[in-house]
Amino acid sequence: MPVWCPKCHAMLADGTAKCPRCGAKLPKAPSDPNAFTPQEFKAILLEAYKFALLPVA
């Protein structure tokens, strides 16, 4: 399945690390589709802190 460059919208082959047209780095797809991204992990951790610290406040 082809991927698209986010900067110049060129169609690229799977596994391409850098766009040959504009030189933009392409984001890597997670190896596990069910894995959390760092942003999702931070959001879940923040929600856990909210519930843990709620009785303290």
Tab-separated table of C-alpha atoms in Angstrom:
chain	number	residue	atom	x	y	z
A	1	MET	CA	0.000	0.000	0.000
A	2	PRO	CA	1.531	3.345	-0.945
A	3	VAL	CA	2.158	6.086	1.569
A	4	TRP	CA	1.968	9.824	0.963
A	5	CYS	CA	4.499	12.477	1.917
A	6	PRO	CA	2.922	14.885	4.448
A	7	LYS	CA	4.872	17.840	3.035
A	8	CYS	CA	4.726	17.541	-0.793
A	9	HIS	CA	2.021	14.835	-1.120
A	10	ALA	CA	4.166	12.595	-3.337
A	11	MET	CA	3.194	8.915	-3.516
A	12	LEU	CA	5.942	6.737	-2.017
A	13	ALA	CA	6.571	3.031	-1.554
A	14	ASP	CA	6.113	1.277	1.786
A	15	GLY	CA	9.125	1.416	4.071
A	16	THR	CA	10.451	4.694	2.705
A	17	ALA	CA	12.137	6.639	5.509
A	18	LYS	CA	12.632	9.935	3.679
A	19	CYS	CA	10.838	11.552	0.750
A	20	PRO	CA	13.158	11.624	-2.287
A	21	ARG	CA	11.377	14.673	-3.720
A	22	CYS	CA	11.406	17.115	-0.781
A	23	GLY	CA	13.587	15.336	1.820
A	24	ALA	CA	10.948	15.270	4.564
A	25	LYS	CA	11.215	12.465	7.104
A	26	LEU	CA	8.178	10.203	7.154
A	27	PRO	CA	6.602	9.133	10.457
A	28	LYS	CA	7.161	5.492	11.295
A	29	ALA	CA	4.088	3.329	11.665
A	30	PRO	CA	3.897	1.474	14.981
A	31	SER	CA	4.760	-2.197	14.713
A	32	ASP	CA	1.707	-3.135	16.769
A	33	PRO	CA	-1.526	-1.443	15.663
A	34	ASN	CA	-2.888	-1.741	19.215
A	35	ALA	CA	0.147	-0.080	20.827
A	36	PHE	CA	-0.179	3.282	22.546
A	37	THR	CA	1.548	6.315	21.083
A	38	PRO	CA	3.553	8.469	23.519
A	39	GLN	CA	0.813	11.129	23.454
A	40	GLU	CA	-1.875	8.567	24.311
A	41	PHE	CA	0.284	7.151	27.104
A	42	LYS	CA	0.761	10.622	28.619
A	43	ALA	CA	-2.986	11.312	28.462
A	44	ILE	CA	-3.823	8.017	30.189
A	45	LEU	CA	-1.171	8.657	32.846
A	46	LEU	CA	-2.583	12.138	33.492
A	47	GLU	CA	-6.093	10.712	33.920
A	48	ALA	CA	-4.746	8.124	36.373
A	49	TYR	CA	-3.084	10.890	38.409
A	50	LYS	CA	-6.351	12.824	38.483
A	51	PHE	CA	-8.192	9.877	40.024
A	52	ALA	CA	-5.349	9.084	42.428
A	53	LEU	CA	-5.036	12.667	43.679
A	54	LEU	CA	-8.757	13.444	43.805
A	55	PRO	CA	-9.173	12.324	47.458
A	56	VAL	CA	-6.165	14.454	48.505
A	57	ALA	CA	-7.671	17.720	47.288
